[in-house]
Short mmCIF file of C-alpha atoms and ligand atoms in Angstrom, two decimals:
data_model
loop_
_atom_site.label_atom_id
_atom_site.label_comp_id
_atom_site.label_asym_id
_atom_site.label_seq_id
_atom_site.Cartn_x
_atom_site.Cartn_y
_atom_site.Cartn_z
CA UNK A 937 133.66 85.34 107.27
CA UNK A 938 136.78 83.78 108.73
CA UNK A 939 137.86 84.64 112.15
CA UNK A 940 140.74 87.04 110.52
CA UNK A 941 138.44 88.75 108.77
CA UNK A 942 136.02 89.12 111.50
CA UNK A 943 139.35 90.33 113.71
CA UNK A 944 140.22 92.98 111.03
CA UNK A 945 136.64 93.93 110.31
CA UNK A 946 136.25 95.01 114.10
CA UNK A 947 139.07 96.31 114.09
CA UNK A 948 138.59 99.22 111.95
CA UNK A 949 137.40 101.81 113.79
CA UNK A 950 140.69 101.68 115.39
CA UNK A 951 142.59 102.53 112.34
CA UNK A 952 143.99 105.73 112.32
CA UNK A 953 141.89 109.05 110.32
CA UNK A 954 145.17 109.54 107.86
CA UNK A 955 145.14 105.72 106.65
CA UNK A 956 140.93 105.39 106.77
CA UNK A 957 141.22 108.39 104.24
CA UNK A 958 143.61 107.36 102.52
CA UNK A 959 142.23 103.93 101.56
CA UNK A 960 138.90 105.32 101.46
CA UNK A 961 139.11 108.08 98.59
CA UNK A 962 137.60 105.75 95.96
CA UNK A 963 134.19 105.67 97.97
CA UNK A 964 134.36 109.47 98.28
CA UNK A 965 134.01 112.34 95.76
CA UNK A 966 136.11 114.54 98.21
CA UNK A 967 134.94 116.99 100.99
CA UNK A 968 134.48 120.28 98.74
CA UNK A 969 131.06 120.80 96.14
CA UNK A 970 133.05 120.91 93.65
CA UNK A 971 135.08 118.10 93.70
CA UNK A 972 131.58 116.33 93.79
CA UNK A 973 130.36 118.07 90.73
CA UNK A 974 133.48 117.25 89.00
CA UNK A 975 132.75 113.72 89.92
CA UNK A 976 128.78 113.60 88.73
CA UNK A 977 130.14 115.33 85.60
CA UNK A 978 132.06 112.36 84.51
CA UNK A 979 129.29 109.94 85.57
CA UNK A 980 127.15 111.90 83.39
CA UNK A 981 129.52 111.17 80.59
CA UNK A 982 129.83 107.54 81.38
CA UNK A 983 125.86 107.18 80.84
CA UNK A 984 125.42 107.48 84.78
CA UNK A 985 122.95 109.64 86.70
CA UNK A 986 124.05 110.30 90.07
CA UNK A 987 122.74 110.96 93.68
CA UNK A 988 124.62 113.61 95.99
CA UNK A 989 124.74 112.85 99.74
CA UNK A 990 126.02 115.10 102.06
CA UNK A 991 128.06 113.52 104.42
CA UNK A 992 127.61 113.75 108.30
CA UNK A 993 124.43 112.17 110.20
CA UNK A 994 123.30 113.13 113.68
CA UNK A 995 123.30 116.29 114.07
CA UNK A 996 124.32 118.15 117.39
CA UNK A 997 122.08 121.61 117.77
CA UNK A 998 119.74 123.21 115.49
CA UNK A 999 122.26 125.45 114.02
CA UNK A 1000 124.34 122.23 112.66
CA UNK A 1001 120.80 121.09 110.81
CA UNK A 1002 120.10 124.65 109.29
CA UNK A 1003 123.76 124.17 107.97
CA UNK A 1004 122.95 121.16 106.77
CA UNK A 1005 119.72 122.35 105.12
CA UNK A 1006 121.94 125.01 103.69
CA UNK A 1007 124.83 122.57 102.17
CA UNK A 1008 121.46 120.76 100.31
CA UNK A 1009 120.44 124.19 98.56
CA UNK A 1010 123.85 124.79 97.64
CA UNK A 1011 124.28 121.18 95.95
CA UNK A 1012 121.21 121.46 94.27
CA UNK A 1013 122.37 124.59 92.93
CA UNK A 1014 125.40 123.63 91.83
CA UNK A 1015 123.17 120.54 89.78
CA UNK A 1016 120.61 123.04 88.38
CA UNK A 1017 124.28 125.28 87.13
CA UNK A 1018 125.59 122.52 85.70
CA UNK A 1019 122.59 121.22 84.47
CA UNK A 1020 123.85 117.67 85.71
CA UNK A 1021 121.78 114.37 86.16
CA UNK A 1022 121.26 114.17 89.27
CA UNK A 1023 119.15 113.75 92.44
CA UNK A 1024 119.91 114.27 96.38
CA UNK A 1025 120.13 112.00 99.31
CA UNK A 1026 119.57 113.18 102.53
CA UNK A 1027 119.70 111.40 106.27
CA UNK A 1028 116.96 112.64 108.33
CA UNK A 1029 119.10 112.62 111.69
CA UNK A 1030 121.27 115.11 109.48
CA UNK A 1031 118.08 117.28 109.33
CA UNK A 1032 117.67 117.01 112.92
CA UNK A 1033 115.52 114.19 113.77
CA UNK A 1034 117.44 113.06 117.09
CA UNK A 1035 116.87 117.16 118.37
CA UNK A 1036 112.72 117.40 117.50
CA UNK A 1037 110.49 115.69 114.63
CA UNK A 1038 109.11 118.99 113.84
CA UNK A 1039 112.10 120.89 112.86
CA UNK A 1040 113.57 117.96 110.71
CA UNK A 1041 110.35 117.48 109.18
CA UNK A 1042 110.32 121.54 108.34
CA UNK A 1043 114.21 121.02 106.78
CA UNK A 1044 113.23 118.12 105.11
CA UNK A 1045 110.09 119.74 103.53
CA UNK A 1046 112.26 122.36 102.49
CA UNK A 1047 114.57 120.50 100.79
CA UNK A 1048 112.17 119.27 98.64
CA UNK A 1049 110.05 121.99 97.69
CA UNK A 1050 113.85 124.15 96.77
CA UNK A 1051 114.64 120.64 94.67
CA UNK A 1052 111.50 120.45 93.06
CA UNK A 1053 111.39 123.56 91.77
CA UNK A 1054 114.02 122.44 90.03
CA UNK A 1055 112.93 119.79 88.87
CA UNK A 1056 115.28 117.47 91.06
CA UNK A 1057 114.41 113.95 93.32
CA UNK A 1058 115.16 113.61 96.73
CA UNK A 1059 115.56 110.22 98.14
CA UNK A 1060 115.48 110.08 102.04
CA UNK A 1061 118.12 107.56 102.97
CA UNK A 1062 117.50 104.69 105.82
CA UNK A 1063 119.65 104.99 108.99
CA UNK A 1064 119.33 102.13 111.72
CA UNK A 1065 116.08 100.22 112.70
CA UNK A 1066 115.45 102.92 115.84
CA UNK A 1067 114.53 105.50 112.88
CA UNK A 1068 112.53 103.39 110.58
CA UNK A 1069 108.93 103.78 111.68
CA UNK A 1070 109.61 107.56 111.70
CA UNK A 1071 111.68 107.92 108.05
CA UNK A 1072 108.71 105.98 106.27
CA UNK A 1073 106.19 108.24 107.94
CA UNK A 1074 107.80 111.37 106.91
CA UNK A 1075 108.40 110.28 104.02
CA UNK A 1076 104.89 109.23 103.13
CA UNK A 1077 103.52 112.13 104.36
CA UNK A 1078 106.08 114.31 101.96
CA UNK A 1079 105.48 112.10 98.92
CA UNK A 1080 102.17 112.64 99.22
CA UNK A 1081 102.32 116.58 99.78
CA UNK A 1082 105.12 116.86 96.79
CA UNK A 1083 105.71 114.04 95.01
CA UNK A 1084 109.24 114.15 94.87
CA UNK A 1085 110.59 112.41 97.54
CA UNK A 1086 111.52 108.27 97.33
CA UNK A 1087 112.05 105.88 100.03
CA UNK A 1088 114.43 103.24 101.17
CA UNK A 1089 114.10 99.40 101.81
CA UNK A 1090 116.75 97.58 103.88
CA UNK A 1091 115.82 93.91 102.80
CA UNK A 1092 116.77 92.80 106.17
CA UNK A 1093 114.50 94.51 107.92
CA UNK A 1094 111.58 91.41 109.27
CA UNK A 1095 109.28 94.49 108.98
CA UNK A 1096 109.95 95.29 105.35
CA UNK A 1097 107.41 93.34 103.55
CA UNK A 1098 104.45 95.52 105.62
CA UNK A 1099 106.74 98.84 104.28
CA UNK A 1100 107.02 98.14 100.79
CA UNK A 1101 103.20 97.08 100.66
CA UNK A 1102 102.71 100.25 102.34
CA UNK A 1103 104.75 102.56 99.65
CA UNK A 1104 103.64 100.78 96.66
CA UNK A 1105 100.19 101.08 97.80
CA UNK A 1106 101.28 105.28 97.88
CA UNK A 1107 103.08 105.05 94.60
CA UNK A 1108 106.40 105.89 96.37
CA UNK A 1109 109.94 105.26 94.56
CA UNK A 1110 111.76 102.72 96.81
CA UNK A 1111 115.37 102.21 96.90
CA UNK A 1112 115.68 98.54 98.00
CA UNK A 1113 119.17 97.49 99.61
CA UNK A 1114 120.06 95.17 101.69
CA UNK A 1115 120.72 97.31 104.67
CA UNK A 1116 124.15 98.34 106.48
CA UNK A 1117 123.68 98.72 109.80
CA UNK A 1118 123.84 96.26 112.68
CA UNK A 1119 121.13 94.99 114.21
CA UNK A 1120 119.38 92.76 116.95
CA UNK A 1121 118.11 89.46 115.50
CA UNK A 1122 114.72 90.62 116.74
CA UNK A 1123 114.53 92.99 114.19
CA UNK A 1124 116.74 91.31 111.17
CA UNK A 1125 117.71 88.42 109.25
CA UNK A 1126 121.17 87.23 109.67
CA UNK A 1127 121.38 84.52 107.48
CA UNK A 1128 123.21 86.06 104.16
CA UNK A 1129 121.08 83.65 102.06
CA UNK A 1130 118.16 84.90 104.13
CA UNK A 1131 118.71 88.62 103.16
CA UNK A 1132 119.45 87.74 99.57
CA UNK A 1133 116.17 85.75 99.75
CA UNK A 1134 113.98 88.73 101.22
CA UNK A 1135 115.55 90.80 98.72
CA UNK A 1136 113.93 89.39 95.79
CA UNK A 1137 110.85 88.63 97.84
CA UNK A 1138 110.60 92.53 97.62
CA UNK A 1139 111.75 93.51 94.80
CA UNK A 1140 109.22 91.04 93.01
CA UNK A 1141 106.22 92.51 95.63
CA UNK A 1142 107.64 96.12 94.30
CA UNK A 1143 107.56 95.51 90.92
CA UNK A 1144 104.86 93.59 90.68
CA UNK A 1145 103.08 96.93 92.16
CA UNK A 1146 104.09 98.71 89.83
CA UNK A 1147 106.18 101.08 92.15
CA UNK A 1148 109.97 102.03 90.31
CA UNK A 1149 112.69 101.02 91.98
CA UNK A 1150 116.14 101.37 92.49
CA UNK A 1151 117.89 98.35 92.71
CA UNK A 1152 120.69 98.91 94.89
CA UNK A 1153 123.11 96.68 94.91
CA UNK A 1154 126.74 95.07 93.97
CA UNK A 1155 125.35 91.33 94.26
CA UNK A 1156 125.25 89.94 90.49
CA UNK A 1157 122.88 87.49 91.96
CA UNK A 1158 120.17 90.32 92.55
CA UNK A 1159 121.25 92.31 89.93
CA UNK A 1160 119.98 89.19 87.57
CA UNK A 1161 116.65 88.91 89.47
CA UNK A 1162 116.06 92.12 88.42
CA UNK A 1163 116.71 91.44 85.36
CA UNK A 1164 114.50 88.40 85.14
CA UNK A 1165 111.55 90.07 87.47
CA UNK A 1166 111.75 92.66 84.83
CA UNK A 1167 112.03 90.82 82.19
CA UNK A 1168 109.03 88.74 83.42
CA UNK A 1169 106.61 91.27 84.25
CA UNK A 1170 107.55 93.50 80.78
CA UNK A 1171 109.24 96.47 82.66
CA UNK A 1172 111.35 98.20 80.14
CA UNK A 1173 114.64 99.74 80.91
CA UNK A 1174 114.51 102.96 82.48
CA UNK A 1175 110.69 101.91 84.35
CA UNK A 1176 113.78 101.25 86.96
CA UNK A 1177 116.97 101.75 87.48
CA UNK A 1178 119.94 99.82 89.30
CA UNK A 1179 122.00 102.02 91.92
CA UNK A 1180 125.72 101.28 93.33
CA UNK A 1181 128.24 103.55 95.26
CA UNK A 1182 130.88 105.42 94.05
CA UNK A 1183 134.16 103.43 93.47
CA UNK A 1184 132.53 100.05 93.76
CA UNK A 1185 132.55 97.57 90.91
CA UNK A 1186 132.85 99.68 88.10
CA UNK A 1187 133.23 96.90 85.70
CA UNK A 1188 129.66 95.60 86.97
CA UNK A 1189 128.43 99.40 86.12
CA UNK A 1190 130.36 99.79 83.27
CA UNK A 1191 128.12 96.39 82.04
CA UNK A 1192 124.82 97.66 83.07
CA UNK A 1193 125.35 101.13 81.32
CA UNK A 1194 126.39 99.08 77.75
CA UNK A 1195 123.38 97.09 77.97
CA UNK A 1196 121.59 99.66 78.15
CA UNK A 1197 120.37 99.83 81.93
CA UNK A 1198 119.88 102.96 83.72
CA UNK A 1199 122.34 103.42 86.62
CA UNK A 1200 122.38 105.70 89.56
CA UNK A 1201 126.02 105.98 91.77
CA UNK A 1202 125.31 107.19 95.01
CA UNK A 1203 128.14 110.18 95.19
CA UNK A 1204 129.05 111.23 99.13
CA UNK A 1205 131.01 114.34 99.66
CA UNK A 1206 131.94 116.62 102.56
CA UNK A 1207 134.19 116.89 105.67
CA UNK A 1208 132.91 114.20 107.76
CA UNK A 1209 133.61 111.38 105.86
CA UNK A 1210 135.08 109.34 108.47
CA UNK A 1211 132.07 107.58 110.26
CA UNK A 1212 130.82 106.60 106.33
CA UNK A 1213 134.51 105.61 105.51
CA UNK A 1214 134.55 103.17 108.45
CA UNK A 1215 130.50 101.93 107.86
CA UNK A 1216 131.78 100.87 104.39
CA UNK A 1217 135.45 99.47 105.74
CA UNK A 1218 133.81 97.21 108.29
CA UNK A 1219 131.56 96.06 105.87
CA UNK A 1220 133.44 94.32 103.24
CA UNK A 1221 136.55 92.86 104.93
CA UNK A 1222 138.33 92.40 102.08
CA UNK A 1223 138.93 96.54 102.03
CA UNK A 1224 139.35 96.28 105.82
CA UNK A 1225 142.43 93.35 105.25
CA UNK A 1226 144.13 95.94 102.63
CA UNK A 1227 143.78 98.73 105.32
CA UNK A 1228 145.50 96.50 107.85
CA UNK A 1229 148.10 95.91 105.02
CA UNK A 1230 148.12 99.49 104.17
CA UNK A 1231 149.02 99.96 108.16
CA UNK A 1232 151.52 97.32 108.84
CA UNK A 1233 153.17 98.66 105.22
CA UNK A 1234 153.58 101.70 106.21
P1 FAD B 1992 127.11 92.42 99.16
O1 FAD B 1992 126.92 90.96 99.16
O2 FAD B 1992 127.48 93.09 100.42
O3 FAD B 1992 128.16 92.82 98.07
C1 FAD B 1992 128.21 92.24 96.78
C2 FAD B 1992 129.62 92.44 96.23
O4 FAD B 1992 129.83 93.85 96.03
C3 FAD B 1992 130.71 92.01 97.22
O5 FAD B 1992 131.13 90.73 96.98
C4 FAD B 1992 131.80 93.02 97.03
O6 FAD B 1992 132.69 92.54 96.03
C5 FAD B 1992 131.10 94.24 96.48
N1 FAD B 1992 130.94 95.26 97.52
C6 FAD B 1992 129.86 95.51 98.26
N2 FAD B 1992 130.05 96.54 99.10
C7 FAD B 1992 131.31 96.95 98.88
C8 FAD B 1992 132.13 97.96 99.42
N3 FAD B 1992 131.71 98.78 100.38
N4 FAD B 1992 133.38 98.08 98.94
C9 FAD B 1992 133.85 97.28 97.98
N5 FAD B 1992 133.13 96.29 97.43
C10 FAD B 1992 131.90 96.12 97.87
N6 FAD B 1992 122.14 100.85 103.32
C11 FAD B 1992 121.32 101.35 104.27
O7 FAD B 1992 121.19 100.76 105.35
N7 FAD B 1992 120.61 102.51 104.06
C12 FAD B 1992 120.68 103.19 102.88
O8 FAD B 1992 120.03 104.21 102.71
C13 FAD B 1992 121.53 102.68 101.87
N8 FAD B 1992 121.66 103.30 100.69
C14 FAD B 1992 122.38 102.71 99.69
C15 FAD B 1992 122.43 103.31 98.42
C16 FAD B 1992 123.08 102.67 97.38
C17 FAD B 1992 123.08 103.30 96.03
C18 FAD B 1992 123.74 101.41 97.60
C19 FAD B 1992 124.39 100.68 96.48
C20 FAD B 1992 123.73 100.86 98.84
C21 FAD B 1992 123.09 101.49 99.91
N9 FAD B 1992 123.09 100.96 101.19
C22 FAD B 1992 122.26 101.48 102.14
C23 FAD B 1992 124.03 99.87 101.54
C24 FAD B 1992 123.43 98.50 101.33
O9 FAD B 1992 122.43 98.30 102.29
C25 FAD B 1992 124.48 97.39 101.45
O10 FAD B 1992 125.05 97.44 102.71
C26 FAD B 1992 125.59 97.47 100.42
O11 FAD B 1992 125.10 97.87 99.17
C27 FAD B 1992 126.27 96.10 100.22
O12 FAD B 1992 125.32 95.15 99.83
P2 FAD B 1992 125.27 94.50 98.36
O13 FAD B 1992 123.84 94.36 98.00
O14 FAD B 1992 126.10 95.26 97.41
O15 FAD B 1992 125.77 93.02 98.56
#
């Protein structure tokens, strides 16, 4: 990244709400339920399943993670209605894990049990490396009470290798990614080459387990080792699937659907969007340079 990249990139957070909205509609499905139906609907039609994740993370009292709960029944609901493909996401801090284990564990179990019922997934989405330990543990301990609940891998994680040996061993569904956050050296690789590297290193460890996974990624690079590990080991497609966000590289979706490939989007919805707007801004600069445009432009 050059230094006026890595200028803009910082300086996002300090762009204002009405412009960070603005630019950052594409990677939203808007802040009502039914926008985000309307959204998974034409997915569907594209050959897409989807994933609905509520936006907003740490929660602030027990009443904002019984809302939160709430919002989850809703959307699965509103899935079940519609009789849509597709699964939830949920963040555990969302659920209450910063206020006491116990009660996000309780949300989080019943979650599950309301989307398996109806025959839906729920994937447990990684936060930062302070939550890891606890997310695979709960999420172990869920899989293995209901089945229905998946993991995810952030491929820079050192730890991940013990993880996905762990999971595979429990015939978890991992979502592999690279990982957003940012974090001490201690605990990740920095090295882009590195991450890519530790990516496949997974994925192959994964497959080779015969856990399914969800490849989740834009990088065309992994997105062919997938293809090859697959192709390799005599997967078929649809023994797993590759997952991107909503609104980025379509035409690299669009490819994947026409060959045949399952695909998941990852569809966020809700009123706080603005902490995952400005995640995704700081992380591709490129966006973050066309914001800074977008302000300067007027
Ligand atoms: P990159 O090298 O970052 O990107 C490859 C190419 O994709 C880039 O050149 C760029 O053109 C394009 N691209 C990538 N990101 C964007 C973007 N935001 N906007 C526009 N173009 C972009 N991370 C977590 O830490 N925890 C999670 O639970 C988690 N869940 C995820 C779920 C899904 C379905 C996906 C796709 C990602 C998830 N992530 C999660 C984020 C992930 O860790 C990466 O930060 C993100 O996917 C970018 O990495 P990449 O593999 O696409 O590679």
């Amino acid at each position: 990244m050059g230094i006026v990249d890595r200028v803009i990139a910082n300086s996002v957070p300090a762009i204002p709400r009405p412009v960070v909205r603005r630019i950052s509609r594409r990677y939203m499905a808007g802040e009502d339920l039914e926008e985000a139906i309307g959204t998974v609907r034409d997915l569907n039609k594209q050959g897409c399943v989807a994933t609905l994740d509520v936006l907003g993370e740490s929660t602030k009292d027990r009443a904002d993670a019984a809302g939160k709960l709430e919002q989850y029944k809703r959307v699965i609901d509103a899935v079940v209605e519609n009789d849509l493909a597709s699964g939830v996401s949920v963040k555990l801090t969302g659920l209450g894990l910063d206020l006491d284990e116990g009660l996000c564990r309780s949300n989080l179990e019943e979650v599950i049990v309301y989307a398996g019922e109806r025959g839906r997934f729920v994937r447990v989405d990684m936060e930062d490396s302070s939550y890891t330990a606890r997310t695979i543990r709960i999420v172990l301990d869920m899989h293995e009470r209901h089945g229905n609940t998946g993991a995810v891998v952030q491929a820079y994680l050192r730890r991940s290798l013990g993880d996905v040996r762990l999971l595979a061993e429990a015939g978890v569904s991992v979502r592999l990614c690279k990982g957003i956050y940012v974090e001490p050296r201690e605990v990740a690789y920095k090295g882009f080459d590195t991450v890519r590297q530790n990516f496949v290193l997974l994925l192959e460890e994964l497959m080779k387990a015969g856990c399914y996974v969800g490849v989740a990624t834009h990088d065309e690079y992994l997105v062919w080792h997938a293809l090859r590990v697959s192709h390799e080991l005599g997967i078929p497609k649809g023994g797993y699937e590759f997952q991107m966000l909503l609104g980025v590289d379509e035409q690299l979706r669009r490819i994947l659907v026409e060959g045949g490939q399952k695909v998941r989007v990852y569809v966020p919805f809700g009123k706080d969007w603005y902490e995952y707007s400005t995640r995704r801004l700081k992380e591709n600069p490129k966006i973050a340079r066309y914001v800074a445009q977008d302000v300067v432009g007027g």
